[in-house]
mmCIF file of C-alpha atoms in Angstrom:
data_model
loop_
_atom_site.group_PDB
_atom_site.id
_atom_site.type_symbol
_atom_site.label_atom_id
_atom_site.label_comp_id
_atom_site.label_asym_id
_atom_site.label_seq_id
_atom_site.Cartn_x
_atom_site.Cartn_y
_atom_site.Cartn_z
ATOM 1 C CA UNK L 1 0.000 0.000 0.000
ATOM 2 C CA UNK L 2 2.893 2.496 0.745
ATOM 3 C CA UNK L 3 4.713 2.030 -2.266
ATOM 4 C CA UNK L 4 1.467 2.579 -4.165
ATOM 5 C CA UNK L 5 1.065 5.675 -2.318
ATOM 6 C CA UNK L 6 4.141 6.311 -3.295
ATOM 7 C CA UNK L 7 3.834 6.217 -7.129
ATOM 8 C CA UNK L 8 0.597 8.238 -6.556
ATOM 9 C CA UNK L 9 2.909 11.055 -5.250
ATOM 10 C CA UNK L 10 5.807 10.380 -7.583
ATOM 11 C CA UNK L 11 3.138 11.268 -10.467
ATOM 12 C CA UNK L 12 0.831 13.948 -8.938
ATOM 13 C CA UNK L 13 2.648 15.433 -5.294
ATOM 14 C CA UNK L 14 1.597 14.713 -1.959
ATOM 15 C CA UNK L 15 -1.785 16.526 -2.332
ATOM 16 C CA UNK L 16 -2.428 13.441 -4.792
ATOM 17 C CA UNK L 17 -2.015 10.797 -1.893
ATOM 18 C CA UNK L 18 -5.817 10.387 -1.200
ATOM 19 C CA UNK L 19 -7.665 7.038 -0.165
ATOM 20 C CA UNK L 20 -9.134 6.423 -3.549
ATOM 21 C CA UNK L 21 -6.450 7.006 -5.730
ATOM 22 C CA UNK L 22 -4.133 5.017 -3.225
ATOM 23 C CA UNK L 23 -7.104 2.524 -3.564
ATOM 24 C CA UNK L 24 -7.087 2.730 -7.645
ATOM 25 C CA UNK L 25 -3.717 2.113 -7.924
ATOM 26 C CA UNK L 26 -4.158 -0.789 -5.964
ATOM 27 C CA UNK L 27 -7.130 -1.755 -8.066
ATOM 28 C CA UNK L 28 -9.337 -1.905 -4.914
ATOM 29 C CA UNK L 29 -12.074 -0.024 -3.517
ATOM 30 C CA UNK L 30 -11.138 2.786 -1.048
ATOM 31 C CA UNK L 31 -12.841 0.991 1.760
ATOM 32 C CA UNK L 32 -10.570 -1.948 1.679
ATOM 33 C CA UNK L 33 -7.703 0.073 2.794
ATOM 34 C CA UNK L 34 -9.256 0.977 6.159
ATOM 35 C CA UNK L 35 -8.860 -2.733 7.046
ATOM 36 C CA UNK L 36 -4.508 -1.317 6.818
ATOM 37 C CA UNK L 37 -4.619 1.718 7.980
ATOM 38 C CA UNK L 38 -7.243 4.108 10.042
ATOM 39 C CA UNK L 39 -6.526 6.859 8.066
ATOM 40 C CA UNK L 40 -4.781 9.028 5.536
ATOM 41 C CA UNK L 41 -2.152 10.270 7.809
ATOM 42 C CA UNK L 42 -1.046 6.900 8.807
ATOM 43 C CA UNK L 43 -0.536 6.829 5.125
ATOM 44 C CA UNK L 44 1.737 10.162 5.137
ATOM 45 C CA UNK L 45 3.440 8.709 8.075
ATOM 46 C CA UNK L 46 4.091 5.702 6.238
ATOM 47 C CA UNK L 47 5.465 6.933 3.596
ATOM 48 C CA UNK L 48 7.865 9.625 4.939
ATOM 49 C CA UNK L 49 9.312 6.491 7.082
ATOM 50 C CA UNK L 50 9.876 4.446 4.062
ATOM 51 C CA UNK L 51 11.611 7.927 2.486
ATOM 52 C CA UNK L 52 13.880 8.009 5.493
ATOM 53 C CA UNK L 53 14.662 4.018 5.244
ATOM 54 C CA UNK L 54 15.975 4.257 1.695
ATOM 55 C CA UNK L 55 18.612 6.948 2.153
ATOM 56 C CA UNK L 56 21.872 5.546 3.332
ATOM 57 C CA UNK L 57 22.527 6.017 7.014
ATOM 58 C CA UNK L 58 26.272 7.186 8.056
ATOM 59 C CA UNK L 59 28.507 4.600 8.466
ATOM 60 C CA UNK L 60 30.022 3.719 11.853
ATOM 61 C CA UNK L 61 33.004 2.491 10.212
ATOM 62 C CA UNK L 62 34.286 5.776 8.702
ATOM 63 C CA UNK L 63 37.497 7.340 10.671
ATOM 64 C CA UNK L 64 36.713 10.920 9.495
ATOM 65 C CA UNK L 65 32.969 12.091 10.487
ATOM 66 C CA UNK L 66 32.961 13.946 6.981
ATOM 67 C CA UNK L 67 33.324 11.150 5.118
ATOM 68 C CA UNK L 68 30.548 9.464 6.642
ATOM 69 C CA UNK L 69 27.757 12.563 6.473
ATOM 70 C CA UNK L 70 28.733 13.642 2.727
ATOM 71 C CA UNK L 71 28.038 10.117 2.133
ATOM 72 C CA UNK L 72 24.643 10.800 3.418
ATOM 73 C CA UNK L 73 23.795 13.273 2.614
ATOM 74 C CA UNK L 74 24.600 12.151 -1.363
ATOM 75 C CA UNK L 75 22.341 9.282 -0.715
ATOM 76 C CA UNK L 76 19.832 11.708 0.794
ATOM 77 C CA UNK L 77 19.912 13.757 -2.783
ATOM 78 C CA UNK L 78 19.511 10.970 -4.449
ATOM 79 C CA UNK L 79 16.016 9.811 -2.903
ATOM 80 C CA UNK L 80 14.849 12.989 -2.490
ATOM 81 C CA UNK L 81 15.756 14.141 -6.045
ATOM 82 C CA UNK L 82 13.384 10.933 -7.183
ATOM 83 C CA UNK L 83 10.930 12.118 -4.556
ATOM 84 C CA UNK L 84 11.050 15.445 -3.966
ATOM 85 C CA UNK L 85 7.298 15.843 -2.421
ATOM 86 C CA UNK L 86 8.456 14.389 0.457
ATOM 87 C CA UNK L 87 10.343 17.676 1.187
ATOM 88 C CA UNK L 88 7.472 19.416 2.957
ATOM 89 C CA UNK L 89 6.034 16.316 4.566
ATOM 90 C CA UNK L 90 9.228 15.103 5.970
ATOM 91 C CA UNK L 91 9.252 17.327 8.668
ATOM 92 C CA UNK L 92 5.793 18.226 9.527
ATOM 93 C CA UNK L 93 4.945 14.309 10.562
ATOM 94 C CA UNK L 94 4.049 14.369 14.327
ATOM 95 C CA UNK L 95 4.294 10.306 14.662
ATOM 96 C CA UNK L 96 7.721 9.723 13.093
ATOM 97 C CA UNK L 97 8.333 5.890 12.426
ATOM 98 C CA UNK L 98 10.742 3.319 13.565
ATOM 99 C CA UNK L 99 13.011 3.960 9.829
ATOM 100 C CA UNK L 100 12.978 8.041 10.769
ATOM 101 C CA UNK L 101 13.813 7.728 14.289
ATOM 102 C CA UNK L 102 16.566 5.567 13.215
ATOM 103 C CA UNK L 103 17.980 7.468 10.443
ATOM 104 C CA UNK L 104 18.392 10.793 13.171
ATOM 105 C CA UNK L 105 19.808 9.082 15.764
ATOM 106 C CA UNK L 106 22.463 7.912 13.463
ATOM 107 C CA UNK L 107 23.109 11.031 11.904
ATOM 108 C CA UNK L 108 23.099 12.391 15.372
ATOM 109 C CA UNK L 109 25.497 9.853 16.947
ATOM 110 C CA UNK L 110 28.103 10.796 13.896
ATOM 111 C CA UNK L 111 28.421 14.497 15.418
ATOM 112 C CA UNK L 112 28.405 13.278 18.814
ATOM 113 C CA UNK L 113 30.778 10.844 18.945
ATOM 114 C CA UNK L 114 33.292 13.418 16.584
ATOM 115 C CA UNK L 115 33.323 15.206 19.460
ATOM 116 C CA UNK L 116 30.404 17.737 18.581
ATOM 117 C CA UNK L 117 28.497 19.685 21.488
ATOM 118 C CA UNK L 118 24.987 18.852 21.440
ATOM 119 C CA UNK L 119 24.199 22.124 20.278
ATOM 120 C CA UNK L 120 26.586 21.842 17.524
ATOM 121 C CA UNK L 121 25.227 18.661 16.454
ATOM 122 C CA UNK L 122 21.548 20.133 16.377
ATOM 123 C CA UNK L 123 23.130 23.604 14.152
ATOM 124 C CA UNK L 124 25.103 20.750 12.096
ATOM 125 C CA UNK L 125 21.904 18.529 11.245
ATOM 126 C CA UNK L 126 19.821 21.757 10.778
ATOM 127 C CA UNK L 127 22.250 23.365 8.522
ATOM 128 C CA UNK L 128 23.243 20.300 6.278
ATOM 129 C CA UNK L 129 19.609 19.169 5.742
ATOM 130 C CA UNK L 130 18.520 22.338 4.568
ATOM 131 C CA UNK L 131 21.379 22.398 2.131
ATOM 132 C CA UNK L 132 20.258 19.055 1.139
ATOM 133 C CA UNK L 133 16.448 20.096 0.698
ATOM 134 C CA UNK L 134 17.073 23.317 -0.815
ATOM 135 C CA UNK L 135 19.706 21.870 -3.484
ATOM 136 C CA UNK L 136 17.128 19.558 -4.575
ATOM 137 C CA UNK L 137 14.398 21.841 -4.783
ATOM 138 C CA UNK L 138 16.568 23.950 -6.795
ATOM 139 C CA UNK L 139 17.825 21.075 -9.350
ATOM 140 C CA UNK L 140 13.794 20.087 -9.159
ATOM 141 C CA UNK L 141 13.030 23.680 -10.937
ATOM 142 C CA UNK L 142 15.964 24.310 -13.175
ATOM 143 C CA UNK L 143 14.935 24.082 -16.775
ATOM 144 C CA UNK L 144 18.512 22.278 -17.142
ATOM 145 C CA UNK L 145 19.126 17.842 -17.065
ATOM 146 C CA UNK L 146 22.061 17.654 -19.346
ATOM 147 C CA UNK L 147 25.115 19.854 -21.039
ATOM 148 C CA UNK L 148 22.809 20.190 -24.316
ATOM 149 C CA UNK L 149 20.245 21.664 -22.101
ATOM 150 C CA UNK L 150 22.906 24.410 -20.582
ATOM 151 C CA UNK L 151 24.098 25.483 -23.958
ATOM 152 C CA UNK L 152 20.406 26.004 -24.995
ATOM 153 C CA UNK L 153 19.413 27.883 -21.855
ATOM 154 C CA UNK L 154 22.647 29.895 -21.648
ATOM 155 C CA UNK L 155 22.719 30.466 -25.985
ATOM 156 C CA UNK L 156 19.084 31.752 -25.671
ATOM 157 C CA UNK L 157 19.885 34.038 -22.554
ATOM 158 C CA UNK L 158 22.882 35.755 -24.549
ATOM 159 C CA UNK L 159 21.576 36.388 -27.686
ATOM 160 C CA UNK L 160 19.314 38.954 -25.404
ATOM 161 C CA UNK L 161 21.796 39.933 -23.162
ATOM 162 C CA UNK L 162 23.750 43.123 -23.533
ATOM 163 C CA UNK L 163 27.151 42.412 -22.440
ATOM 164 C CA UNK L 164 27.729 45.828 -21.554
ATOM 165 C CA UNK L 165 25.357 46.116 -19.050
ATOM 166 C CA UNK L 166 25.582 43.048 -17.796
ATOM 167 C CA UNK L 167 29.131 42.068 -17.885
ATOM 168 C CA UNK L 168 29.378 40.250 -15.334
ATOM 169 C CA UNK L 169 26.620 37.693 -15.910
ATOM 170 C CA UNK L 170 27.760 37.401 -19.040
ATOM 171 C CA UNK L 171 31.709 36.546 -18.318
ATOM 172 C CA UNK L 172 29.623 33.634 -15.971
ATOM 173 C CA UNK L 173 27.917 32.612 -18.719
ATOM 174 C CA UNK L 174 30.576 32.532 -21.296
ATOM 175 C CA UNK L 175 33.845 31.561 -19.460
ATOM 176 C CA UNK L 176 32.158 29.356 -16.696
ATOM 177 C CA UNK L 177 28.791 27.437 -18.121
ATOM 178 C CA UNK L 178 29.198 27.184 -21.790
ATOM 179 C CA UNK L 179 32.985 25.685 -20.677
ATOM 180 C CA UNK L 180 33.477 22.271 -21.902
ATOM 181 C CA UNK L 181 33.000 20.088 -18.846
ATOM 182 C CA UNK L 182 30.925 22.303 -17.269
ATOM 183 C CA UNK L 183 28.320 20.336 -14.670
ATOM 184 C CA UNK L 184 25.780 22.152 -12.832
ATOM 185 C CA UNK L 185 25.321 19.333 -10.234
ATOM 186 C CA UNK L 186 28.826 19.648 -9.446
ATOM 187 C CA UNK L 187 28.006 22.043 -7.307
ATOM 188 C CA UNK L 188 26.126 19.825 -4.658
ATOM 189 C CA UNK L 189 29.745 18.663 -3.642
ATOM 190 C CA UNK L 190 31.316 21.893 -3.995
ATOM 191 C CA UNK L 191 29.169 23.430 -1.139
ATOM 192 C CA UNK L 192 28.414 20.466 0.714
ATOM 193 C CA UNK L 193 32.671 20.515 1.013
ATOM 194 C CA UNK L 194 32.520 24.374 2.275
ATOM 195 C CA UNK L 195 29.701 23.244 5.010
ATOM 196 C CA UNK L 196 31.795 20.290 6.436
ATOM 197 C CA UNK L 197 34.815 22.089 6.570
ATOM 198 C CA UNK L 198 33.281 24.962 8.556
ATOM 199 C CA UNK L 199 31.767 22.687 10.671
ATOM 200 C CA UNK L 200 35.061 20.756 11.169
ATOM 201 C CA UNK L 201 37.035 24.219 11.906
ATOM 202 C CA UNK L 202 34.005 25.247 14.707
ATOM 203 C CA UNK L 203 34.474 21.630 16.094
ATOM 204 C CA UNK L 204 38.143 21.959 16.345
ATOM 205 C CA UNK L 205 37.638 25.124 18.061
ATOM 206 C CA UNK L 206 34.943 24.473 20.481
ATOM 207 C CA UNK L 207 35.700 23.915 24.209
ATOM 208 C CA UNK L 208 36.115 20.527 25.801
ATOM 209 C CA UNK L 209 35.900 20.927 29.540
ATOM 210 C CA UNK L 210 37.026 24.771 29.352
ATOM 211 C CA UNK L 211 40.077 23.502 27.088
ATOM 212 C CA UNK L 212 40.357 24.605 23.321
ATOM 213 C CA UNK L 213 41.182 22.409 21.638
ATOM 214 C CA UNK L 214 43.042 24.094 19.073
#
């Protein structure tokens, strides 16, 4: 049933998760599905827990704490970028599931045990998941996939741009995105790099039992 709600909201958003079209994709009446679930929001619920269970959690095994949250949050891209109406619904779930509760503990424990104050963990997760949810939001509305795309976007943009006015946009344009080997998506890792490193320099700086320990 979640997976079928699932595809609903892959194809229409999360307004499209309703009872009967869950039920229609099923190819059952609406009713039946109350034998499953009481309601729609155990639906919702369910399927933000199933979101959270298919992105990777941090590995335990990594020796540097960055290694083991950019890995995350790349595999937290990923499914989002394939579901990206979970965004909203992600975090306004009041009953989260035994998959979510799992997946921030985790993600938690990685700050912690790096040596992280709990409220540098809490600024860490806050930050790095909205960089996460705003990057794919972002790459969700971009009228750009592929290279061919960029050269048509860019191409159409200059031939009404006036250099002069804009020169600036337009150096970007020619001498940074119409460069061969130019990727747009690139620039997940770029900033996610900037983020970790900050974070890293803040750890390394904050107090451990009135000690720096820089």
């Amino acid at each position: 049933m979640l997976e079928a709600a699932i595809r609903v909201a892959d194809r229409g958003g999360v307004e499209a998760i309703t009872m009967r079209r869950v039920a229609q994709e099923l190819g059952v009446q609406a009713m039946s599905l109350y034998h499953h679930v009481p309601d729609k929001d155990a639906i919702l619920d369910g399927v933000v827990d199933m979101v959270f269970a298919a992105i990777e959690l941090p590995g335990a095994e990594c020796d540097d704490w960055r290694d083991a949250i950019r890995a995350r949050a790349s595999s937290a891209r990923a499914v989002l970028s394939q579901h990206s109406w979970a965004l909203g619904l992600m975090d306004s779930r009041r009953a989260p599931g035994p998959a979510t509760l799992r997946h921030h503990d985790a993600v938690l424990g990685v700050f912690r045990k790096a040596g992280f104050t709990l409220p540098m963990a809490a600024h860490a997760v806050s930050l790095i998941d909205s960089y996460i949810g705003g990057f794919v939001l972002q790459e969700a509305n971009l009228p750009v996939t592929t290279p061919d795309d960029v050269e048509e976007v860019a191409g159409s943009i200059l031939e009404h741009l006036p250099a002069d006015e804009f020169p600036y946009l337009t150096e970007m344009i020619v001498d940074h995105a119409l460069q061969p080997g130019y990727d747009h998506t690139s620039e997940f890792g770029y900033g996610l790099a900037l983020i970790l490193d900050a974070l890293e320099a803040r750890r390394r700086q904050s107090p451990v039992n009135g000690v720096s320990r820089s």
